[in-house]
XYZ file of N, CA, C and O in Angstrom:
404
model
N 10.673 -35.749 -20.596
C 11.114 -34.412 -20.925
C 10.544 -33.430 -19.902
O 9.385 -33.504 -19.553
N 11.366 -32.484 -19.411
C 10.957 -31.536 -18.382
C 10.077 -30.429 -18.930
O 9.959 -30.208 -20.132
N 9.463 -29.703 -18.022
C 8.631 -28.561 -18.375
C 9.524 -27.395 -18.766
O 10.517 -27.111 -18.119
N 9.132 -26.705 -19.829
C 9.884 -25.549 -20.309
C 9.254 -24.306 -19.713
O 8.181 -23.892 -20.103
N 9.883 -23.729 -18.707
C 9.338 -22.574 -18.001
C 9.504 -21.305 -18.822
O 10.443 -21.151 -19.577
N 8.577 -20.367 -18.639
C 8.623 -19.105 -19.370
C 9.929 -18.360 -19.122
O 10.436 -17.687 -20.004
N 10.487 -18.467 -17.933
C 11.708 -17.728 -17.621
C 12.910 -18.262 -18.380
O 13.939 -17.600 -18.447
N 12.787 -19.447 -18.948
C 13.869 -20.024 -19.736
C 13.783 -19.598 -21.194
O 14.714 -19.826 -21.950
N 12.696 -18.985 -21.583
C 12.517 -18.575 -22.969
C 13.242 -17.258 -23.226
O 13.089 -16.297 -22.463
N 14.024 -17.184 -24.303
C 14.765 -15.957 -24.609
C 13.860 -14.732 -24.731
O 14.240 -13.641 -24.313
N 12.665 -14.900 -25.278
C 11.759 -13.766 -25.447
C 11.328 -13.187 -24.101
O 11.183 -11.981 -23.957
N 11.120 -14.051 -23.125
C 10.756 -13.594 -21.783
C 11.909 -12.807 -21.171
O 11.716 -11.722 -20.631
N 13.118 -13.352 -21.251
C 14.285 -12.674 -20.692
C 14.516 -11.331 -21.379
O 14.880 -10.350 -20.730
N 14.288 -11.262 -22.693
C 14.444 -10.003 -23.428
C 13.417 -8.969 -22.978
O 13.729 -7.781 -22.873
N 12.186 -9.409 -22.712
C 11.135 -8.504 -22.236
C 11.514 -7.926 -20.870
O 11.449 -6.718 -20.657
N 11.945 -8.787 -19.964
C 12.336 -8.335 -18.628
C 13.534 -7.396 -18.732
O 13.588 -6.359 -18.051
N 14.488 -7.715 -19.592
C 15.651 -6.847 -19.759
C 15.235 -5.481 -20.301
O 15.752 -4.450 -19.855
N 14.287 -5.455 -21.249
C 13.808 -4.179 -21.793
C 13.182 -3.322 -20.694
O 13.373 -2.096 -20.668
N 12.455 -3.936 -19.782
C 11.850 -3.193 -18.672
C 12.917 -2.656 -17.725
O 12.833 -1.516 -17.257
N 13.919 -3.460 -17.451
C 14.975 -3.020 -16.552
C 15.952 -2.049 -17.206
O 16.701 -1.369 -16.513
N 15.927 -1.958 -18.539
C 16.767 -1.005 -19.253
C 16.151 0.393 -19.311
O 16.833 1.348 -19.678
N 14.869 0.513 -18.947
C 14.256 1.844 -18.902
C 15.020 2.702 -17.903
O 15.486 2.190 -16.871
N 15.138 3.987 -18.165
C 15.826 4.875 -17.222
C 15.063 4.889 -15.903
O 13.872 5.225 -15.862
N 15.726 4.518 -14.833
C 15.072 4.419 -13.539
C 14.497 5.765 -13.092
O 13.462 5.805 -12.441
N 15.149 6.850 -13.458
C 14.622 8.165 -13.114
C 13.243 8.372 -13.739
O 12.340 8.922 -13.104
N 13.082 7.927 -14.986
C 11.786 8.041 -15.660
C 10.741 7.134 -15.018
O 9.574 7.498 -14.905
N 11.158 5.948 -14.602
C 10.243 5.033 -13.915
C 9.799 5.656 -12.596
O 8.607 5.653 -12.264
N 10.738 6.209 -11.850
C 10.401 6.863 -10.580
C 9.411 7.995 -10.804
O 8.426 8.132 -10.070
N 9.652 8.795 -11.830
C 8.729 9.898 -12.138
C 7.347 9.374 -12.501
O 6.335 9.908 -12.045
N 7.300 8.330 -13.311
C 6.020 7.766 -13.754
C 5.197 7.267 -12.571
O 3.967 7.379 -12.560
N 5.857 6.719 -11.566
C 5.156 6.168 -10.405
C 5.051 7.166 -9.251
O 4.622 6.808 -8.163
N 5.432 8.402 -9.503
C 5.249 9.453 -8.507
C 6.178 9.387 -7.306
O 5.839 9.876 -6.227
N 7.349 8.812 -7.475
C 8.324 8.748 -6.393
C 9.062 10.086 -6.339
O 9.585 10.556 -7.345
N 9.101 10.685 -5.168
C 9.843 11.935 -5.009
C 11.311 11.697 -5.313
O 11.899 10.722 -4.838
N 11.884 12.603 -6.115
C 13.306 12.474 -6.410
C 13.901 13.837 -6.718
O 13.202 14.772 -7.077
N 15.184 13.898 -6.570
C 15.983 15.057 -6.956
C 17.205 14.494 -7.658
O 18.082 13.915 -7.010
N 17.227 14.621 -8.989
C 18.319 14.032 -9.758
C 18.316 12.525 -9.621
O 17.316 11.863 -9.894
N 19.432 11.989 -9.142
C 19.533 10.533 -8.982
C 19.261 10.081 -7.550
O 19.601 8.968 -7.166
N 18.633 10.943 -6.763
C 18.285 10.612 -5.375
C 16.765 10.486 -5.279
O 16.027 11.349 -5.736
N 16.294 9.363 -4.710
C 14.852 9.113 -4.577
C 14.522 8.781 -3.129
O 15.415 8.454 -2.339
N 13.243 8.859 -2.811
C 12.791 8.325 -1.522
C 12.809 6.810 -1.635
O 12.311 6.241 -2.609
N 13.359 6.157 -0.659
C 13.504 4.698 -0.706
C 12.149 4.006 -0.686
O 11.323 4.275 0.188
N 11.934 3.076 -1.631
C 10.685 2.321 -1.651
C 10.664 1.171 -0.640
O 9.641 0.549 -0.434
N 11.791 0.918 -0.001
C 11.920 -0.234 0.893
C 11.479 0.047 2.325
O 11.229 -0.879 3.077
N 11.468 1.326 2.720
C 11.074 1.664 4.088
C 10.352 3.009 4.065
O 10.265 3.672 3.044
N 9.820 3.399 5.187
C 9.035 4.632 5.297
C 9.981 5.842 5.298
O 10.162 6.505 6.305
N 10.578 6.095 4.142
C 11.584 7.132 3.994
C 10.933 8.505 3.861
O 9.971 8.677 3.117
N 11.454 9.473 4.588
C 10.957 10.849 4.501
C 12.067 11.819 4.131
O 11.816 13.014 4.029
N 13.284 11.323 3.971
C 14.426 12.186 3.709
C 15.094 11.842 2.389
O 15.627 10.744 2.239
N 15.060 12.786 1.460
C 15.831 12.591 0.239
C 17.304 12.619 0.618
O 17.746 13.472 1.381
N 18.040 11.694 0.119
C 19.466 11.643 0.406
C 19.955 10.263 0.785
O 21.150 9.978 0.696
N 19.045 9.389 1.202
C 19.438 8.044 1.608
C 19.543 7.073 0.440
O 20.352 6.156 0.467
N 18.722 7.250 -0.571
C 18.584 6.259 -1.639
C 19.021 6.871 -2.967
O 18.482 7.886 -3.403
N 19.987 6.221 -3.603
C 20.573 6.741 -4.838
C 20.395 5.769 -5.992
O 20.419 4.560 -5.799
N 20.261 6.339 -7.184
C 20.215 5.559 -8.412
C 21.601 5.608 -9.037
O 22.180 6.680 -9.202
N 22.112 4.439 -9.377
C 23.397 4.329 -10.058
C 23.363 3.096 -10.940
O 22.960 2.017 -10.483
N 23.773 3.262 -12.178
C 23.787 2.152 -13.133
C 22.411 1.486 -13.236
O 22.292 0.265 -13.308
N 21.374 2.329 -13.189
C 19.981 1.894 -13.343
C 19.519 0.940 -12.239
O 18.634 0.120 -12.445
N 20.083 1.089 -11.077
C 19.667 0.344 -9.891
C 19.633 1.328 -8.739
O 20.343 2.326 -8.748
N 18.789 1.036 -7.744
C 18.772 1.902 -6.569
C 19.426 1.184 -5.399
O 19.454 -0.045 -5.332
N 19.980 1.990 -4.490
C 20.555 1.467 -3.259
C 20.281 2.471 -2.157
O 20.539 3.657 -2.313
N 19.785 1.994 -1.027
C 19.503 2.849 0.119
C 20.590 2.636 1.174
O 20.794 1.516 1.647
N 21.255 3.723 1.527
C 22.311 3.661 2.540
C 21.736 3.544 3.955
O 22.452 3.184 4.880
N 20.454 3.833 4.122
C 19.826 3.729 5.445
C 19.399 2.289 5.751
O 19.729 1.753 6.811
N 18.667 1.666 4.822
C 18.141 0.316 5.095
C 18.828 -0.772 4.279
O 18.547 -1.950 4.460
N 19.690 -0.387 3.347
C 20.429 -1.297 2.473
C 19.538 -1.998 1.456
O 19.913 -3.023 0.887
N 18.334 -1.437 1.222
C 17.470 -1.962 0.173
C 18.064 -1.639 -1.184
O 18.745 -0.625 -1.354
N 17.831 -2.515 -2.140
C 18.383 -2.310 -3.480
C 17.550 -3.050 -4.496
O 16.801 -3.972 -4.145
N 17.653 -2.613 -5.755
C 16.929 -3.333 -6.782
C 16.944 -2.650 -8.124
O 17.516 -1.570 -8.300
N 16.288 -3.313 -9.051
C 16.151 -2.821 -10.418
C 14.771 -2.202 -10.591
O 14.030 -2.030 -9.617
N 14.416 -1.865 -11.825
C 13.122 -1.234 -12.084
C 11.950 -2.084 -11.612
O 10.989 -1.567 -11.042
N 12.005 -3.373 -11.857
C 10.877 -4.228 -11.472
C 10.733 -4.313 -9.958
O 9.622 -4.279 -9.435
N 11.823 -4.388 -9.264
C 11.736 -4.400 -7.790
C 11.196 -3.066 -7.288
O 10.395 -3.033 -6.359
N 11.631 -1.969 -7.899
C 11.135 -0.648 -7.517
C 9.619 -0.594 -7.658
O 8.908 -0.186 -6.740
N 9.108 -1.055 -8.802
C 7.660 -1.042 -9.036
C 6.952 -1.974 -8.062
O 5.908 -1.631 -7.500
N 7.504 -3.141 -7.825
C 6.897 -4.063 -6.869
C 6.796 -3.437 -5.486
O 5.760 -3.554 -4.824
N 7.854 -2.794 -5.041
C 7.875 -2.227 -3.700
C 6.890 -1.072 -3.541
O 6.245 -0.954 -2.514
N 6.770 -0.213 -4.558
C 5.904 0.953 -4.387
C 4.440 0.646 -4.664
O 3.569 1.366 -4.184
N 4.165 -0.426 -5.409
C 2.776 -0.754 -5.721
C 2.235 -1.925 -4.921
O 1.026 -2.104 -4.829
N 3.115 -2.756 -4.385
C 2.684 -3.963 -3.691
C 2.307 -5.096 -4.634
O 1.767 -6.108 -4.216
N 2.605 -4.938 -5.909
C 2.281 -5.960 -6.910
C 3.314 -7.085 -6.884
O 4.453 -6.880 -6.468
N 2.895 -8.233 -7.388
C 3.817 -9.331 -7.613
C 4.648 -9.057 -8.858
O 4.412 -8.093 -9.592
N 5.616 -9.925 -9.121
C 6.560 -9.722 -10.218
C 5.866 -9.554 -11.573
O 6.121 -8.577 -12.291
N 5.011 -10.489 -11.943
C 4.383 -10.440 -13.273
C 3.434 -9.253 -13.398
O 3.394 -8.595 -14.444
N 2.672 -8.953 -12.358
C 1.772 -7.793 -12.421
C 2.565 -6.501 -12.544
O 2.192 -5.598 -13.302
N 3.675 -6.411 -11.828
C 4.525 -5.222 -11.926
C 5.113 -5.100 -13.327
O 5.158 -4.000 -13.894
N 5.545 -6.219 -13.900
C 6.108 -6.200 -15.252
C 5.054 -5.757 -16.271
O 5.332 -4.941 -17.150
N 3.854 -6.259 -16.142
C 2.782 -5.881 -17.065
C 2.402 -4.413 -16.902
O 2.171 -3.696 -17.880
N 2.348 -3.939 -15.668
C 2.016 -2.541 -15.412
C 3.086 -1.619 -15.990
O 2.777 -0.636 -16.671
N 4.335 -1.940 -15.745
C 5.440 -1.155 -16.272
C 5.431 -1.161 -17.799
O 5.630 -0.124 -18.430
N 5.168 -2.319 -18.385
C 5.070 -2.417 -19.845
C 4.007 -1.482 -20.388
O 4.243 -0.754 -21.362
N 2.841 -1.501 -19.770
C 1.740 -0.674 -20.234
C 2.044 0.807 -20.134
O 1.705 1.582 -21.032
N 2.693 1.205 -19.068
C 2.990 2.621 -18.863
C 4.049 3.144 -19.841
O 4.067 4.343 -20.121
N 4.906 2.259 -20.330
C 5.974 2.695 -21.221
C 5.817 2.165 -22.643
O 6.745 2.299 -23.456
N 4.670 1.589 -22.959
C 4.403 1.167 -24.326
C 5.248 -0.003 -24.812
O 5.501 -0.124 -26.007
N 5.665 -0.846 -23.899
C 6.436 -2.040 -24.270
C 5.470 -3.210 -24.338
O 4.743 -3.468 -23.369
N 5.405 -3.907 -25.485
C 4.480 -5.039 -25.586
C 4.708 -6.068 -24.485
O 5.846 -6.419 -24.181
N 3.619 -6.520 -23.900
C 3.679 -7.525 -22.833
C 4.000 -8.874 -23.432
O 3.438 -9.280 -24.450
N 4.923 -9.583 -22.811
C 5.264 -10.925 -23.242
C 4.096 -11.860 -22.957
O 3.607 -11.915 -21.832
N 3.664 -12.547 -23.964
C 2.573 -13.530 -23.803
C 3.165 -14.931 -23.975
O 3.846 -15.213 -24.942
N 2.902 -15.784 -23.015
C 3.415 -17.151 -23.090
C 2.299 -18.133 -23.285
O 1.161 -17.842 -23.192
């Protein structure tokens, strides 16, 4: 019988989905990312100009560098954390219980 990985567990997927369902604008504000409406400074490159990176459908896309992602990728890029550390940090900041496996 194979190993049952945490990512295959419905509870894990639900936790990650809850984090990615947070309003990206609120996540950007929480992490101190400069923004104006749905426009943010791109976390993927040394962006100094508002206007290149837009939030749409709770994902960001940068027209300058073509970087894109969801809330967890945004947190990973701006903090330098790995996936699980970013998920735990985001959970703590928004009061979402951390998935324990």
